[in-house]
Amino acid sequence: MTVKELADTKKYQVVNLGDGTERSIGKVFCCDLLSIAMGRAPAGCAWVTVMGNMNTLAVASLADAACVILAEGMELDGAAKKKAAEQGITVLASERPVFDTALEIYEMISGTASGKKD
């Protein structure tokens, strides 16, 4: 699944559609501690977090994440929204919890389904 295909599912609000929308998402990564994410987020991942600030974008760029998904209804602050646009970082948003959001994306990229009902 590409970043564009994920955005096109309409399951997530598109906060910023950046460059690299044809990048393939290889893994899902969940972490809210930026120092851990900086060292452990795999390149090409969909990073699910509740951290919606400028530092999150810097870490996403350093880690070469394919996109960032803000969970739990979190939002980018104004400066971060502007920076995402400037740096071409795709940011999506979900009202759902981190785990549920990550599981849903994992199921889409792996072709599996948990069978759970909402």
PDB file of C-alpha atoms in Angstrom:
ATOM      1  CA  MET A   1       0.000   0.000   0.000  1.00  0.00           C
ATOM      2  CA  THR A   2       1.282   3.441  -0.885  1.00  0.00           C
ATOM      3  CA  VAL A   3       0.885   6.620   1.134  1.00  0.00           C
ATOM      4  CA  LYS A   4      -1.582   7.886  -1.487  1.00  0.00           C
ATOM      5  CA  GLU A   5      -3.633   4.692  -1.271  1.00  0.00           C
ATOM      6  CA  LEU A   6      -3.766   5.052   2.518  1.00  0.00           C
ATOM      7  CA  ALA A   7      -4.904   8.670   2.218  1.00  0.00           C
ATOM      8  CA  ASP A   8      -7.438   7.700  -0.447  1.00  0.00           C
ATOM      9  CA  THR A   9      -9.157   5.192   1.879  1.00  0.00           C
ATOM     10  CA  LYS A  10     -10.923   8.201   3.452  1.00  0.00           C
ATOM     11  CA  LYS A  11     -10.466   6.540   6.856  1.00  0.00           C
ATOM     12  CA  TYR A  12      -8.147   9.361   7.930  1.00  0.00           C
ATOM     13  CA  GLN A  13      -8.302  13.120   7.712  1.00  0.00           C
ATOM     14  CA  VAL A  14      -5.605  14.463   5.412  1.00  0.00           C
ATOM     15  CA  VAL A  15      -3.778  17.167   7.334  1.00  0.00           C
ATOM     16  CA  ASN A  16      -1.045  17.545   4.720  1.00  0.00           C
ATOM     17  CA  LEU A  17      -0.464  15.512   1.585  1.00  0.00           C
ATOM     18  CA  GLY A  18       3.263  15.750   1.104  1.00  0.00           C
ATOM     19  CA  ASP A  19       5.809  14.517  -1.387  1.00  0.00           C
ATOM     20  CA  GLY A  20       6.432  10.821  -1.810  1.00  0.00           C
ATOM     21  CA  THR A  21       2.810   9.771  -1.968  1.00  0.00           C
ATOM     22  CA  GLU A  22       3.833   6.836  -4.170  1.00  0.00           C
ATOM     23  CA  ARG A  23       6.112   5.487  -1.415  1.00  0.00           C
ATOM     24  CA  SER A  24       5.208   2.032  -0.274  1.00  0.00           C
ATOM     25  CA  ILE A  25       4.419   1.662   3.435  1.00  0.00           C
ATOM     26  CA  GLY A  26       6.468  -1.256   4.719  1.00  0.00           C
ATOM     27  CA  LYS A  27       5.589  -1.281   8.407  1.00  0.00           C
ATOM     28  CA  VAL A  28       3.554   0.442  11.065  1.00  0.00           C
ATOM     29  CA  PHE A  29       5.442   2.018  13.956  1.00  0.00           C
ATOM     30  CA  CYS A  30       3.899   3.312  17.201  1.00  0.00           C
ATOM     31  CA  CYS A  31       5.836   5.492  19.611  1.00  0.00           C
ATOM     32  CA  ASP A  32       5.345   8.793  21.421  1.00  0.00           C
ATOM     33  CA  LEU A  33       8.854   9.118  22.816  1.00  0.00           C
ATOM     34  CA  LEU A  34      10.699  11.038  20.124  1.00  0.00           C
ATOM     35  CA  SER A  35      14.183   9.898  21.122  1.00  0.00           C
ATOM     36  CA  ILE A  36      13.109   6.257  20.719  1.00  0.00           C
ATOM     37  CA  ALA A  37      11.324   6.952  17.434  1.00  0.00           C
ATOM     38  CA  MET A  38      14.420   8.695  16.099  1.00  0.00           C
ATOM     39  CA  GLY A  39      16.508   5.560  16.534  1.00  0.00           C
ATOM     40  CA  ARG A  40      13.955   2.822  15.939  1.00  0.00           C
ATOM     41  CA  ALA A  41      11.334   3.964  13.435  1.00  0.00           C
ATOM     42  CA  PRO A  42      11.976   1.968  10.269  1.00  0.00           C
ATOM     43  CA  ALA A  43      12.368   3.849   6.988  1.00  0.00           C
ATOM     44  CA  GLY A  44       9.161   3.764   4.995  1.00  0.00           C
ATOM     45  CA  CYS A  45       6.924   3.258   8.012  1.00  0.00           C
ATOM     46  CA  ALA A  46       3.538   4.712   8.811  1.00  0.00           C
ATOM     47  CA  TRP A  47       4.288   6.292  12.185  1.00  0.00           C
ATOM     48  CA  VAL A  48       1.274   6.452  14.496  1.00  0.00           C
ATOM     49  CA  THR A  49       1.663   8.917  17.368  1.00  0.00           C
ATOM     50  CA  VAL A  50      -0.158  11.479  19.483  1.00  0.00           C
ATOM     51  CA  MET A  51       2.701  13.980  19.253  1.00  0.00           C
ATOM     52  CA  GLY A  52       1.609  16.774  16.922  1.00  0.00           C
ATOM     53  CA  ASN A  53       4.459  19.228  17.090  1.00  0.00           C
ATOM     54  CA  MET A  54       7.465  20.448  15.132  1.00  0.00           C
ATOM     55  CA  ASN A  55       9.801  17.898  16.724  1.00  0.00           C
ATOM     56  CA  THR A  56       7.627  15.044  15.448  1.00  0.00           C
ATOM     57  CA  LEU A  57       8.145  16.281  11.900  1.00  0.00           C
ATOM     58  CA  ALA A  58      11.906  16.531  12.413  1.00  0.00           C
ATOM     59  CA  VAL A  59      12.024  12.948  13.682  1.00  0.00           C
ATOM     60  CA  ALA A  60       9.795  11.733  10.830  1.00  0.00           C
ATOM     61  CA  SER A  61      12.197  13.318   8.381  1.00  0.00           C
ATOM     62  CA  LEU A  62      15.307  11.912  10.093  1.00  0.00           C
ATOM     63  CA  ALA A  63      13.794   8.434  10.325  1.00  0.00           C
ATOM     64  CA  ASP A  64      12.564   8.626   6.715  1.00  0.00           C
ATOM     65  CA  ALA A  65       9.002   7.695   7.728  1.00  0.00           C
ATOM     66  CA  ALA A  66       6.624   7.400   4.782  1.00  0.00           C
ATOM     67  CA  CYS A  67       3.941   9.315   6.692  1.00  0.00           C
ATOM     68  CA  VAL A  68       2.770  10.343  10.135  1.00  0.00           C
ATOM     69  CA  ILE A  69      -0.682   9.504  11.479  1.00  0.00           C
ATOM     70  CA  LEU A  70      -1.863  11.511  14.480  1.00  0.00           C
ATOM     71  CA  ALA A  71      -4.177   9.355  16.603  1.00  0.00           C
ATOM     72  CA  GLU A  72      -6.596  10.101  19.456  1.00  0.00           C
ATOM     73  CA  GLY A  73      -7.889  13.255  17.735  1.00  0.00           C
ATOM     74  CA  MET A  74      -4.562  15.053  18.133  1.00  0.00           C
ATOM     75  CA  GLU A  75      -3.719  17.902  15.769  1.00  0.00           C
ATOM     76  CA  LEU A  76      -0.623  19.594  14.439  1.00  0.00           C
ATOM     77  CA  ASP A  77      -0.085  23.039  15.876  1.00  0.00           C
ATOM     78  CA  GLY A  78       0.019  25.922  13.389  1.00  0.00           C
ATOM     79  CA  ALA A  79       3.804  26.066  13.054  1.00  0.00           C
ATOM     80  CA  ALA A  80       4.013  22.308  12.565  1.00  0.00           C
ATOM     81  CA  LYS A  81       1.274  22.356   9.919  1.00  0.00           C
ATOM     82  CA  LYS A  82       3.235  24.984   7.993  1.00  0.00           C
ATOM     83  CA  LYS A  83       6.467  22.995   8.385  1.00  0.00           C
ATOM     84  CA  ALA A  84       4.806  19.765   7.144  1.00  0.00           C
ATOM     85  CA  ALA A  85       3.783  21.606   3.982  1.00  0.00           C
ATOM     86  CA  GLU A  86       7.249  23.135   3.531  1.00  0.00           C
ATOM     87  CA  GLN A  87       9.027  19.809   4.019  1.00  0.00           C
ATOM     88  CA  GLY A  88       6.543  17.718   2.038  1.00  0.00           C
ATOM     89  CA  ILE A  89       5.672  15.403   4.938  1.00  0.00           C
ATOM     90  CA  THR A  90       2.364  13.577   4.683  1.00  0.00           C
ATOM     91  CA  VAL A  91       0.366  13.844   7.893  1.00  0.00           C
ATOM     92  CA  LEU A  92      -2.957  12.082   8.389  1.00  0.00           C
ATOM     93  CA  ALA A  93      -5.199  12.124  11.459  1.00  0.00           C
ATOM     94  CA  SER A  94      -7.547   9.711  13.209  1.00  0.00           C
ATOM     95  CA  GLU A  95      -9.968  10.070  16.098  1.00  0.00           C
ATOM     96  CA  ARG A  96      -9.298   6.459  17.056  1.00  0.00           C
ATOM     97  CA  PRO A  97      -6.782   5.238  19.675  1.00  0.00           C
ATOM     98  CA  VAL A  98      -3.175   4.587  18.675  1.00  0.00           C
ATOM     99  CA  PHE A  99      -3.537   0.788  18.833  1.00  0.00           C
ATOM    100  CA  ASP A 100      -6.733   0.685  16.782  1.00  0.00           C
ATOM    101  CA  THR A 101      -5.292   3.034  14.175  1.00  0.00           C
ATOM    102  CA  ALA A 102      -2.052   1.065  13.898  1.00  0.00           C
ATOM    103  CA  LEU A 103      -3.883  -2.267  13.717  1.00  0.00           C
ATOM    104  CA  GLU A 104      -6.148  -1.002  10.960  1.00  0.00           C
ATOM    105  CA  ILE A 105      -3.178   0.202   8.898  1.00  0.00           C
ATOM    106  CA  TYR A 106      -1.266  -3.014   9.571  1.00  0.00           C
ATOM    107  CA  GLU A 107      -4.224  -5.043   8.311  1.00  0.00           C
ATOM    108  CA  MET A 108      -4.441  -2.939   5.165  1.00  0.00           C
ATOM    109  CA  ILE A 109      -0.733  -3.209   4.315  1.00  0.00           C
ATOM    110  CA  SER A 110      -0.481  -6.905   5.182  1.00  0.00           C
ATOM    111  CA  GLY A 111      -3.789  -8.001   3.690  1.00  0.00           C
ATOM    112  CA  THR A 112      -5.034  -9.482   6.955  1.00  0.00           C
ATOM    113  CA  ALA A 113      -8.174  -8.748   8.907  1.00  0.00           C
ATOM    114  CA  SER A 114      -8.870  -9.102  12.602  1.00  0.00           C
ATOM    115  CA  GLY A 115     -12.547  -9.648  12.005  1.00  0.00           C
ATOM    116  CA  LYS A 116     -13.444  -7.258  14.814  1.00  0.00           C
ATOM    117  CA  LYS A 117     -16.647  -5.267  14.628  1.00  0.00           C
ATOM    118  CA  ASP A 118     -16.763  -1.545  15.411  1.00  0.00           C
TER     119      ASP A 118
END
